PDB file of C-alpha atoms in Angstrom:
ATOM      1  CA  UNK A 271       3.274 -18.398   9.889  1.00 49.00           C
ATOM      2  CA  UNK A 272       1.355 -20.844  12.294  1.00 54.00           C
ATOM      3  CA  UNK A 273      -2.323 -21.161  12.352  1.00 53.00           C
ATOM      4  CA  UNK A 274      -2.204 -22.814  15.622  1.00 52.00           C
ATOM      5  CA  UNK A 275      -2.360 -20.311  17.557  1.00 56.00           C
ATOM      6  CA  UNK A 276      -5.323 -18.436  15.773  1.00 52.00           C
ATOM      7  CA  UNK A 277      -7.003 -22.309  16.446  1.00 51.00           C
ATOM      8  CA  UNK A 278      -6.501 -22.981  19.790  1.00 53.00           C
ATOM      9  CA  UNK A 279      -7.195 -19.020  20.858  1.00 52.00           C
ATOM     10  CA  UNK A 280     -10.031 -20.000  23.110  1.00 51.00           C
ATOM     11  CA  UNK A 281      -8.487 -22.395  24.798  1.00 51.00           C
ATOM     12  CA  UNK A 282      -5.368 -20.533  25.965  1.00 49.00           C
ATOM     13  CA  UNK A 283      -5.640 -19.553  29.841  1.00 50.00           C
ATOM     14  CA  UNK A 284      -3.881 -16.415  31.868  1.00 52.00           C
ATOM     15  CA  UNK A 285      -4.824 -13.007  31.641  1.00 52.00           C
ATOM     16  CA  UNK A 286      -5.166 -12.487  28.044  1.00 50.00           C
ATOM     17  CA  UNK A 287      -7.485 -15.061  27.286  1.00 51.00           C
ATOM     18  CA  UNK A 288     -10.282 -14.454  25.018  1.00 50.00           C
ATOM     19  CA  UNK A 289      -8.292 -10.567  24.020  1.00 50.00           C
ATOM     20  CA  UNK A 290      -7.973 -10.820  19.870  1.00 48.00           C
ATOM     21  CA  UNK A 291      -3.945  -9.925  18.789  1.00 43.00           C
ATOM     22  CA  UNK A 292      -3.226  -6.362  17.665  1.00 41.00           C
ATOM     23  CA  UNK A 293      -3.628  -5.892  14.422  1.00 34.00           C
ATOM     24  CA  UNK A 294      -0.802  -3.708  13.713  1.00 35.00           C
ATOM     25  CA  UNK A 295       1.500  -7.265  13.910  1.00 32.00           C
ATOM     26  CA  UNK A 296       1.860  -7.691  10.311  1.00 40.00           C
ATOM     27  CA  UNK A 297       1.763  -4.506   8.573  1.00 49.00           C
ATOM     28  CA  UNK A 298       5.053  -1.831   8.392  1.00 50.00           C
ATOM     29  CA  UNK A 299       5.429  -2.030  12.166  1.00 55.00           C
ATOM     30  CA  UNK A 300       7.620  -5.091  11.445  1.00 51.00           C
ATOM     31  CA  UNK A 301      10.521  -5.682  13.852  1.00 52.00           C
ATOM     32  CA  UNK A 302       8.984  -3.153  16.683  1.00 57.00           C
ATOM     33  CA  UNK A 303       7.940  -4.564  20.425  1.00 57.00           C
ATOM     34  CA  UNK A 304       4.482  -3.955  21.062  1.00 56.00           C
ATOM     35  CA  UNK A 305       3.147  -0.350  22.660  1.00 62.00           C
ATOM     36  CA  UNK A 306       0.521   0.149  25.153  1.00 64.00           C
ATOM     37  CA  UNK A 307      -1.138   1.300  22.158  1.00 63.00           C
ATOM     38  CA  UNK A 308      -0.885  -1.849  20.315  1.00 58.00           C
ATOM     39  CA  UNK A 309      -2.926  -3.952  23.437  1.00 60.00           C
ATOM     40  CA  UNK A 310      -5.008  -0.460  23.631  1.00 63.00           C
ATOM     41  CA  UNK A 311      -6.153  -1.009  20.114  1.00 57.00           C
ATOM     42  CA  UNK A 312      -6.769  -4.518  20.565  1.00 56.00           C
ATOM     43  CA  UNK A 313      -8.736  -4.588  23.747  1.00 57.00           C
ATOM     44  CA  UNK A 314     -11.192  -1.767  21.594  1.00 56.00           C
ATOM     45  CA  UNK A 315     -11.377  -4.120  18.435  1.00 54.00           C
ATOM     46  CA  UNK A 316     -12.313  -7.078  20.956  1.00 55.00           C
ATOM     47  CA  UNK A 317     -14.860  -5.146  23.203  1.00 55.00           C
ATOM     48  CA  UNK A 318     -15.700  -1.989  21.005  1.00 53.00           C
ATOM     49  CA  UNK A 319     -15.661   1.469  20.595  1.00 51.00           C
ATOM     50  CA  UNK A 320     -16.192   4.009  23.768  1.00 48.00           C
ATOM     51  CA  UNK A 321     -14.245   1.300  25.878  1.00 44.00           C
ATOM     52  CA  UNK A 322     -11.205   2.436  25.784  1.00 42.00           C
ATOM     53  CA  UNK A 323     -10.475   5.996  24.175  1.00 43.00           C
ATOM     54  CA  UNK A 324      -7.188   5.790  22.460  1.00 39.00           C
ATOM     55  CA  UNK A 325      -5.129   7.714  19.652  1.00 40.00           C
ATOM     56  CA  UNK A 326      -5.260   6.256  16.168  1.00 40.00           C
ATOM     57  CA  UNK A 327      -2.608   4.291  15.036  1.00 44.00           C
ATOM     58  CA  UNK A 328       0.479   6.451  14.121  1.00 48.00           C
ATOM     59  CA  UNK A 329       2.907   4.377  12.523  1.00 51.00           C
ATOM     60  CA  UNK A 330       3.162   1.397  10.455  1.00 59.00           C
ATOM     61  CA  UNK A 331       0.312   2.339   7.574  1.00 69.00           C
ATOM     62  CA  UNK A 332       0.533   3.172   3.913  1.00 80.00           C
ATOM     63  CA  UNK A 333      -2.092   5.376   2.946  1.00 87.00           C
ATOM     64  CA  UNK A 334      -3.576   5.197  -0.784  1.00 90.00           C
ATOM     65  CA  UNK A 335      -5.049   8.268  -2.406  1.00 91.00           C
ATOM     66  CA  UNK A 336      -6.784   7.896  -5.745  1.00 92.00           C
ATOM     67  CA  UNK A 337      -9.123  11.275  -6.770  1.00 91.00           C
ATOM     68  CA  UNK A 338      -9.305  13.518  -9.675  1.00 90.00           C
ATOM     69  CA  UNK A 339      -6.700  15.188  -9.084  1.00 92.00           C
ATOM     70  CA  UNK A 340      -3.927  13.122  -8.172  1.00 94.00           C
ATOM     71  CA  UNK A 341      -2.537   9.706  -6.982  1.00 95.00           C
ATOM     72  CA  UNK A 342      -1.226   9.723  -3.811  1.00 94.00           C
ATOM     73  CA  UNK A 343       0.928   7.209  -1.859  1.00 93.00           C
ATOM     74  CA  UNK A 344       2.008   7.548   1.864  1.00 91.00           C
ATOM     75  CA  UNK A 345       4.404   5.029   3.248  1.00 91.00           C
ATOM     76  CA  UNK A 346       5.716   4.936   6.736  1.00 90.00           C
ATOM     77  CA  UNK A 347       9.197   3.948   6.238  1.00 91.00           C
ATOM     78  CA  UNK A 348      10.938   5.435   9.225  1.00 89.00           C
ATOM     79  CA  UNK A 349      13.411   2.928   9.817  1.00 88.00           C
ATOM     80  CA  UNK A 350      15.354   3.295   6.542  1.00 92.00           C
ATOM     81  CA  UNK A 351      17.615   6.141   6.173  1.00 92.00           C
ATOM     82  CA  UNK A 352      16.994   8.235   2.832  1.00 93.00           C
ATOM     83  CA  UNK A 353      19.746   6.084   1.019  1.00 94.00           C
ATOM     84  CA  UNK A 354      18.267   2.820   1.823  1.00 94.00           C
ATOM     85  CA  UNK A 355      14.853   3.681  -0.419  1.00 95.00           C
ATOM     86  CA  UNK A 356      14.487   3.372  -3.965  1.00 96.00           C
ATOM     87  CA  UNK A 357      11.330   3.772  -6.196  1.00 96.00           C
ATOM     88  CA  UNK A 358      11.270   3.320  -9.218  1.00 95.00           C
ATOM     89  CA  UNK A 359       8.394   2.360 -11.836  1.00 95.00           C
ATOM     90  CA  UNK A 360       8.057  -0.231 -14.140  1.00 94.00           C
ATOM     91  CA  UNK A 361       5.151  -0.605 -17.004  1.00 91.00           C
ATOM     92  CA  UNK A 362       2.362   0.618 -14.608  1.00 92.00           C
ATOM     93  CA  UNK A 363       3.281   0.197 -11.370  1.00 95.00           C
ATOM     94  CA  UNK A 364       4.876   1.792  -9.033  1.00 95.00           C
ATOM     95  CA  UNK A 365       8.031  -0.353  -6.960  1.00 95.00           C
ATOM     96  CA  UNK A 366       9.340   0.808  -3.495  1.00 95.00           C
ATOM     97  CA  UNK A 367      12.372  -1.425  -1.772  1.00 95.00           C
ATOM     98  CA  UNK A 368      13.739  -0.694   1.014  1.00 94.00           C
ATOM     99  CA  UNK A 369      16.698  -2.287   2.617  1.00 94.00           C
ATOM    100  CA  UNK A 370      19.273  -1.954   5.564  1.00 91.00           C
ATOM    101  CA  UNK A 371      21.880  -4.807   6.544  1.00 92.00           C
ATOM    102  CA  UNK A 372      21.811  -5.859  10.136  1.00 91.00           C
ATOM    103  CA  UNK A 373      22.364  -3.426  12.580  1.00 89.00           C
ATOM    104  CA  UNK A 374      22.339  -3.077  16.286  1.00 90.00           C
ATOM    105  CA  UNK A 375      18.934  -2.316  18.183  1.00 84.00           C
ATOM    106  CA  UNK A 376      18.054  -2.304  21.960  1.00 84.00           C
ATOM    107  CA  UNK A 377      16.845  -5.892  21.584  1.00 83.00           C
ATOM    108  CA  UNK A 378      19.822  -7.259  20.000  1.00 88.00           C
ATOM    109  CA  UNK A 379      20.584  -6.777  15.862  1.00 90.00           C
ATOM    110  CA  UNK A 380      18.212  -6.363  12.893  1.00 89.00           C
ATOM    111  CA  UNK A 381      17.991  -6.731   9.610  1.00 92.00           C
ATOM    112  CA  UNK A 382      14.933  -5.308   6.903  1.00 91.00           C
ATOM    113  CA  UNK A 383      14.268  -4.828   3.877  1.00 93.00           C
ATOM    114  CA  UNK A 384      10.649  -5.242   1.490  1.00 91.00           C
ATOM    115  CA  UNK A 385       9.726  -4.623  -1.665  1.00 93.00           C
ATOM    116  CA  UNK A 386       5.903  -2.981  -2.432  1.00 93.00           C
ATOM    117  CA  UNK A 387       4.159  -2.418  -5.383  1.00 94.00           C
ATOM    118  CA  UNK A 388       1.042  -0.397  -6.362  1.00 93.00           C
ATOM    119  CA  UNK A 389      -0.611  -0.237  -9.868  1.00 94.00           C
ATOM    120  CA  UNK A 390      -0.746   2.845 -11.350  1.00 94.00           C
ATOM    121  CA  UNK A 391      -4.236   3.922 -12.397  1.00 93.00           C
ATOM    122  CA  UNK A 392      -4.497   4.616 -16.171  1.00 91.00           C
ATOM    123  CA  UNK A 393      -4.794   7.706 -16.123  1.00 92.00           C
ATOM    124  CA  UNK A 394      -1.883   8.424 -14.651  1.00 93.00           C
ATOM    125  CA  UNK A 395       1.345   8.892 -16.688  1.00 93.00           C
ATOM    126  CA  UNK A 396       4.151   6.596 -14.840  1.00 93.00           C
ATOM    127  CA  UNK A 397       6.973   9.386 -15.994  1.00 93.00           C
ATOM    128  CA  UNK A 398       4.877  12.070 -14.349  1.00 94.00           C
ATOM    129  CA  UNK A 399       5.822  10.110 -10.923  1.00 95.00           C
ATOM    130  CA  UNK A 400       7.606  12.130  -8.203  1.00 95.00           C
ATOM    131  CA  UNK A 401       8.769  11.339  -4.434  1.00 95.00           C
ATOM    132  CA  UNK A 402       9.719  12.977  -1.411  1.00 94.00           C
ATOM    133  CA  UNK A 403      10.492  11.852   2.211  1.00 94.00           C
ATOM    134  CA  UNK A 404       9.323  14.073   5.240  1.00 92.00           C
ATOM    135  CA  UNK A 405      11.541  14.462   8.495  1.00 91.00           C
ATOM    136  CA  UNK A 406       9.180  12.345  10.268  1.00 90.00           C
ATOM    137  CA  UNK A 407       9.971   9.527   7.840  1.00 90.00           C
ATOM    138  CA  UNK A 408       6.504   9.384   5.515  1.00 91.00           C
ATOM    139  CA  UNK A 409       7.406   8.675   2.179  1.00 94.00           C
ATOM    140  CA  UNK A 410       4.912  10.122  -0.330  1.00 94.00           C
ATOM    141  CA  UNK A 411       5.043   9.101  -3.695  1.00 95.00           C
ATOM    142  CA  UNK A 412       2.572  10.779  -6.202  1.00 94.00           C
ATOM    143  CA  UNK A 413       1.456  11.674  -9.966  1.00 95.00           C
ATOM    144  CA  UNK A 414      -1.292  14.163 -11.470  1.00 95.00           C
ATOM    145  CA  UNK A 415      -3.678  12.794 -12.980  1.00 92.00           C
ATOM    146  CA  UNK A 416      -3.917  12.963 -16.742  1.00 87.00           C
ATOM    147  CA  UNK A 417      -6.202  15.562 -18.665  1.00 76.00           C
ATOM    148  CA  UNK A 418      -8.779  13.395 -20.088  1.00 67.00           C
ATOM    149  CA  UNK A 419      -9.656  15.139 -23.766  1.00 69.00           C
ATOM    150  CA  UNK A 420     -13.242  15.917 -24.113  1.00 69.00           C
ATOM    151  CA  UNK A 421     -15.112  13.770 -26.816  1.00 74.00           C
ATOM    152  CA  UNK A 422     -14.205  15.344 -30.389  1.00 79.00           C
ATOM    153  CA  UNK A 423     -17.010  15.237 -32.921  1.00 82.00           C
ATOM    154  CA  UNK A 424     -15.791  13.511 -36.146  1.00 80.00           C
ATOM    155  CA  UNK A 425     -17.533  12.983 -39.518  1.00 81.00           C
ATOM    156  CA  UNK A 426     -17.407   9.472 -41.073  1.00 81.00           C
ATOM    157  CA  UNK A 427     -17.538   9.308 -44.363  1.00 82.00           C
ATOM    158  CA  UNK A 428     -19.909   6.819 -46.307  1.00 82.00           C
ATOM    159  CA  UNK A 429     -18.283   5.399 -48.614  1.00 81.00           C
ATOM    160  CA  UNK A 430     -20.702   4.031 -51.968  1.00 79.00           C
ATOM    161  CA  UNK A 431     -20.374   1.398 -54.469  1.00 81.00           C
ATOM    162  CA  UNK A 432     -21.162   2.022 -58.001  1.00 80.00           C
ATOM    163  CA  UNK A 433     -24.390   0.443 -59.071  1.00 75.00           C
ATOM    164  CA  UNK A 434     -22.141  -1.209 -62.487  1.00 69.00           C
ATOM    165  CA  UNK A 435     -19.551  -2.557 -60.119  1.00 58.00           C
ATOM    166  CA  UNK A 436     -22.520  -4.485 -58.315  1.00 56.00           C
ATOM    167  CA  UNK A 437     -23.644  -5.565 -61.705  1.00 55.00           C
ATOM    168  CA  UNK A 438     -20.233  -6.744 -62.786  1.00 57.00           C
ATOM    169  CA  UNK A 439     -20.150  -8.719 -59.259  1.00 59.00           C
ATOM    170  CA  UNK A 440     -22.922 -10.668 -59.768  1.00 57.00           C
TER     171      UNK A 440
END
């Protein structure tokens, strides 16, 4: 990726001048053309809130939940088909790919495919992981948390030398 442009921002002319990029460029969203949305969202990051009023984004985010209860992953993958997705988990992590060979869109032919990880907290037990995809294409990928046992009092014994064996010692 090219700096340049990021550089010489403030020196570009037209009708977009001085408007920051969307920021949704370079997360999940890959490989889609830009919405209204998109230059929505970026004309209220440049010029703040109550500017524009706009939805928030819908598509392209992962969401990470990490309480009490649970671990929680949600992963906007809806441009694989179910068979295209595997998870699996490896030491403590947790490993999503997704891949589809090139394909015909209405811009011409595509091709994607990425890999994630997450680390799993530790007190979560990596077989306890589970999946499921929803018809709107959010994966969600999550684990209960493990039972953490209460504190268990335990008497230490003192162990005592002889007072000959210190004798003998010396």
């Amino acid at each position: 990726m090219s700096l340049l442009p990021y550089v010489l921002r403030d020196f570009w002319e037209g009708p977009w001048s001085g408007v920051s990029r969307p920021s949704r460029l370079f997360d999940q969203g890959f490989g889609n053309v830009l919405t209204d949305e998109d230059l929505a969202l970026s004309m209220l990051n440049r010029f703040g809130p109550g500017i524009l009023k706009c939805p928030p984004q819908s598509s392209g985010m992962s969401e990470v939940v990490n309480n009490e209860n649970e671990f929680r992953i949600g992963l906007d993958v809806r441009h694989f088909k179910p068979e295209e997705l595997k998870v699996t988990t490896k030491d403590n992590r947790v490993i999503i790919n997704a891949k589809h060979e090139e394909r015909p869109d209405e811009h011409g032919y595509i091709k994607r495919e990425f890999t994630r990880q997450y680390v799993l907290p530790k007190d979560v037990d990596p077989s306890t992981v589970s999946s499921g995809l929803s018809s709107d294409g959010v994966l969600t990928i999550k684990a209960p948390k493990k039972a953490l046992e209460a504190p268990q009092e335990r008497s230490i014994p003192i162990t005592h030398e002889p007072a000959e064996q210190k004798a003998v010692q010396k």
